[in-house]
Amino acid sequence: MPVNHDISSADSSRQAPPVTRRHWLKRVAGSFVAGTAGVGYYSLHVEPHWIEVVHRPLPIRGLPAELENRTLVQISDVHIGHEVDDRFLIQAFQQVSEWAPDLVVFTGDFLTLHRDGSLPIEKMERVLKHFPQGKLATLGILGNHDYGHQWNDLSAASVVARIAEDAGIQILRNRSKFVRGLQIVGFDDYWGPNFGGPRVLADSDFSLPTLILCHNPDVVDLPVWYDYRGWILSGHTHGGQVKPPWFGPPILPIGNKRYAAGEISLEDGRHLYVNRALGHSMRVRINVRPELTVFRLVREESA
């Protein structure tokens, strides 16, 4: 007669061996290592390329009727260079182009320097060929990285501006541009040697419908805004790139830590929007996905 090898019934009559402290610690350590490896992979290979498309209205006082419900896409901080994959940026640009936006604005930091301190000129030229064009206008400003070494190289900024202009991006260097009656003001970066915010703001007529592009959000705390009561679109912070649950990002390259990301209403009637960046200075993101912002232009209702 064959022997019955019923393993389940045989095992059911036994008690599991006790879990020793040593075995328990091994299991905990193994779970920790596996979890850490998983988080590490996610933060390096998944979230840096997992774009969040943010849709929101952008109310502007006195907005011309022709611009109502038009789309304005904000792109910021692409950081073309060794840290950001060219294909990722090109695919993102192509995605925006498919939306056929009316306006596209870029709020600074086209590049990250090569490790030897040189500009990634060839990469910029290749990648920016795919930069999306707005049907009405494509505008941009320079960020601190666009000023090269120690953010102080005027010649580097001129090269970056030229490459961007060749790609169809009109760079606002301390000046304004009217688009169908909307005054769009842009100035060079706060940390650079050509910051002209005070001058261009003093020369602007804020009785007209206005939108301001400013790379570093710390500028909103300077006493240079006069009677401006509109929106300021910024970048620079990348949202901190790492944000633990229930806490703010531990590292932000700004003085006022309120201005990490998203919409911030200021006490004097101005409104700030800080884009979390499409690219990154280091390829790591946790709980701070890269962002493309799609604004719908609407007329601000009178109080």
PDB file of C-alpha atoms in Angstrom, residues 40-149:
ATOM      1  CA  GLY A  40      15.655  54.507  -3.884  1.00  0.00           C
ATOM      2  CA  TYR A  41      14.648  53.110  -7.264  1.00  0.00           C
ATOM      3  CA  TYR A  42      11.388  55.070  -7.246  1.00  0.00           C
ATOM      4  CA  SER A  43      13.059  58.354  -6.266  1.00  0.00           C
ATOM      5  CA  LEU A  44      15.768  58.013  -8.945  1.00  0.00           C
ATOM      6  CA  HIS A  45      13.995  56.323 -11.852  1.00  0.00           C
ATOM      7  CA  VAL A  46      10.240  56.815 -11.510  1.00  0.00           C
ATOM      8  CA  GLU A  47       9.176  60.100  -9.955  1.00  0.00           C
ATOM      9  CA  PRO A  48      11.757  62.330 -11.722  1.00  0.00           C
ATOM     10  CA  HIS A  49      10.059  61.361 -15.004  1.00  0.00           C
ATOM     11  CA  TRP A  50       6.439  61.148 -13.751  1.00  0.00           C
ATOM     12  CA  ILE A  51       5.038  64.498 -14.848  1.00  0.00           C
ATOM     13  CA  GLU A  52       2.014  66.001 -13.144  1.00  0.00           C
ATOM     14  CA  VAL A  53      -0.031  68.255 -15.405  1.00  0.00           C
ATOM     15  CA  VAL A  54      -1.666  70.918 -13.246  1.00  0.00           C
ATOM     16  CA  HIS A  55      -4.767  72.608 -14.668  1.00  0.00           C
ATOM     17  CA  ARG A  56      -5.989  75.822 -13.048  1.00  0.00           C
ATOM     18  CA  PRO A  57      -7.511  79.204 -13.889  1.00  0.00           C
ATOM     19  CA  LEU A  58      -5.401  82.355 -14.028  1.00  0.00           C
ATOM     20  CA  PRO A  59      -7.606  85.385 -13.286  1.00  0.00           C
ATOM     21  CA  ILE A  60      -6.249  88.677 -14.616  1.00  0.00           C
ATOM     22  CA  ARG A  61      -7.786  92.074 -13.964  1.00  0.00           C
ATOM     23  CA  GLY A  62      -8.990  93.708 -17.170  1.00  0.00           C
ATOM     24  CA  LEU A  63      -8.102  90.721 -19.339  1.00  0.00           C
ATOM     25  CA  PRO A  64      -8.995  91.523 -22.959  1.00  0.00           C
ATOM     26  CA  ALA A  65     -12.032  89.639 -24.174  1.00  0.00           C
ATOM     27  CA  GLU A  66      -9.967  88.119 -26.979  1.00  0.00           C
ATOM     28  CA  LEU A  67      -7.819  86.303 -24.406  1.00  0.00           C
ATOM     29  CA  GLU A  68     -10.588  84.890 -22.243  1.00  0.00           C
ATOM     30  CA  ASN A  69     -10.377  81.084 -21.937  1.00  0.00           C
ATOM     31  CA  ARG A  70      -7.110  80.994 -23.852  1.00  0.00           C
ATOM     32  CA  THR A  71      -4.488  78.551 -22.572  1.00  0.00           C
ATOM     33  CA  LEU A  72      -1.108  79.540 -21.173  1.00  0.00           C
ATOM     34  CA  VAL A  73       1.387  76.758 -20.411  1.00  0.00           C
ATOM     35  CA  GLN A  74       4.182  77.426 -17.918  1.00  0.00           C
ATOM     36  CA  ILE A  75       7.376  75.399 -18.226  1.00  0.00           C
ATOM     37  CA  SER A  76      10.226  75.954 -15.791  1.00  0.00           C
ATOM     38  CA  ASP A  77      13.714  74.758 -14.887  1.00  0.00           C
ATOM     39  CA  VAL A  78      14.393  72.153 -17.555  1.00  0.00           C
ATOM     40  CA  HIS A  79      18.128  72.030 -16.664  1.00  0.00           C
ATOM     41  CA  ILE A  80      19.436  70.670 -19.943  1.00  0.00           C
ATOM     42  CA  GLY A  81      22.720  68.936 -19.166  1.00  0.00           C
ATOM     43  CA  HIS A  82      24.168  65.780 -17.660  1.00  0.00           C
ATOM     44  CA  GLU A  83      21.506  65.263 -14.964  1.00  0.00           C
ATOM     45  CA  VAL A  84      18.341  65.384 -17.090  1.00  0.00           C
ATOM     46  CA  ASP A  85      17.611  62.901 -19.862  1.00  0.00           C
ATOM     47  CA  ASP A  86      17.247  64.645 -23.236  1.00  0.00           C
ATOM     48  CA  ARG A  87      14.553  62.223 -24.383  1.00  0.00           C
ATOM     49  CA  PHE A  88      12.447  62.985 -21.320  1.00  0.00           C
ATOM     50  CA  LEU A  89      12.498  66.714 -22.068  1.00  0.00           C
ATOM     51  CA  ILE A  90      11.830  66.262 -25.775  1.00  0.00           C
ATOM     52  CA  GLN A  91       8.859  63.993 -25.084  1.00  0.00           C
ATOM     53  CA  ALA A  92       7.482  66.523 -22.581  1.00  0.00           C
ATOM     54  CA  PHE A  93       7.875  69.333 -25.130  1.00  0.00           C
ATOM     55  CA  GLN A  94       6.124  67.253 -27.759  1.00  0.00           C
ATOM     56  CA  GLN A  95       3.281  66.580 -25.349  1.00  0.00           C
ATOM     57  CA  VAL A  96       2.806  70.303 -24.787  1.00  0.00           C
ATOM     58  CA  SER A  97       2.911  70.955 -28.535  1.00  0.00           C
ATOM     59  CA  GLU A  98       0.048  68.489 -28.993  1.00  0.00           C
ATOM     60  CA  TRP A  99      -2.090  70.658 -26.686  1.00  0.00           C
ATOM     61  CA  ALA A 100      -1.670  73.602 -29.129  1.00  0.00           C
ATOM     62  CA  PRO A 101      -1.438  76.217 -26.340  1.00  0.00           C
ATOM     63  CA  ASP A 102      -2.108  79.878 -27.080  1.00  0.00           C
ATOM     64  CA  LEU A 103       0.835  81.090 -25.003  1.00  0.00           C
ATOM     65  CA  VAL A 104       3.903  79.309 -23.638  1.00  0.00           C
ATOM     66  CA  VAL A 105       6.067  80.917 -20.950  1.00  0.00           C
ATOM     67  CA  PHE A 106       9.358  79.634 -19.596  1.00  0.00           C
ATOM     68  CA  THR A 107      10.434  80.820 -16.140  1.00  0.00           C
ATOM     69  CA  GLY A 108      14.180  80.244 -16.132  1.00  0.00           C
ATOM     70  CA  ASP A 109      17.044  77.745 -15.856  1.00  0.00           C
ATOM     71  CA  PHE A 110      17.496  76.324 -19.315  1.00  0.00           C
ATOM     72  CA  LEU A 111      20.641  74.425 -18.355  1.00  0.00           C
ATOM     73  CA  THR A 112      23.002  72.857 -15.855  1.00  0.00           C
ATOM     74  CA  LEU A 113      26.704  73.323 -16.554  1.00  0.00           C
ATOM     75  CA  HIS A 114      28.849  70.371 -17.603  1.00  0.00           C
ATOM     76  CA  ARG A 115      31.066  69.036 -14.814  1.00  0.00           C
ATOM     77  CA  ASP A 116      33.998  70.912 -16.350  1.00  0.00           C
ATOM     78  CA  GLY A 117      32.072  74.185 -16.069  1.00  0.00           C
ATOM     79  CA  SER A 118      31.280  74.553 -19.761  1.00  0.00           C
ATOM     80  CA  LEU A 119      27.858  75.248 -21.245  1.00  0.00           C
ATOM     81  CA  PRO A 120      25.954  72.290 -22.777  1.00  0.00           C
ATOM     82  CA  ILE A 121      25.511  74.255 -25.997  1.00  0.00           C
ATOM     83  CA  GLU A 122      25.029  71.326 -28.379  1.00  0.00           C
ATOM     84  CA  LYS A 123      22.478  69.704 -26.068  1.00  0.00           C
ATOM     85  CA  MET A 124      20.595  72.973 -25.707  1.00  0.00           C
ATOM     86  CA  GLU A 125      20.430  73.454 -29.449  1.00  0.00           C
ATOM     87  CA  ARG A 126      19.262  69.873 -30.003  1.00  0.00           C
ATOM     88  CA  VAL A 127      16.666  69.788 -27.220  1.00  0.00           C
ATOM     89  CA  LEU A 128      15.245  73.292 -27.691  1.00  0.00           C
ATOM     90  CA  LYS A 129      14.484  72.550 -31.338  1.00  0.00           C
ATOM     91  CA  HIS A 130      11.475  70.719 -29.882  1.00  0.00           C
ATOM     92  CA  PHE A 131      10.393  73.498 -27.506  1.00  0.00           C
ATOM     93  CA  PRO A 132       6.625  74.033 -27.869  1.00  0.00           C
ATOM     94  CA  GLN A 133       5.423  77.214 -29.530  1.00  0.00           C
ATOM     95  CA  GLY A 134       2.390  79.175 -28.443  1.00  0.00           C
ATOM     96  CA  LYS A 135      -0.049  80.215 -31.152  1.00  0.00           C
ATOM     97  CA  LEU A 136       0.109  83.817 -29.914  1.00  0.00           C
ATOM     98  CA  ALA A 137       3.515  84.016 -28.213  1.00  0.00           C
ATOM     99  CA  THR A 138       6.367  81.992 -26.731  1.00  0.00           C
ATOM    100  CA  LEU A 139       8.213  83.947 -24.046  1.00  0.00           C
ATOM    101  CA  GLY A 140      10.882  83.215 -21.453  1.00  0.00           C
ATOM    102  CA  ILE A 141      13.243  84.620 -18.857  1.00  0.00           C
ATOM    103  CA  LEU A 142      16.670  83.579 -17.587  1.00  0.00           C
ATOM    104  CA  GLY A 143      17.353  81.814 -14.307  1.00  0.00           C
ATOM    105  CA  ASN A 144      20.448  81.772 -12.120  1.00  0.00           C
ATOM    106  CA  HIS A 145      21.933  78.676 -13.813  1.00  0.00           C
ATOM    107  CA  ASP A 146      21.730  80.454 -17.151  1.00  0.00           C
ATOM    108  CA  TYR A 147      24.497  82.754 -15.901  1.00  0.00           C
ATOM    109  CA  GLY A 148      27.089  79.988 -15.862  1.00  0.00           C
ATOM    110  CA  HIS A 149      29.811  79.677 -13.253  1.00  0.00           C
TER     111      HIS A 149
END
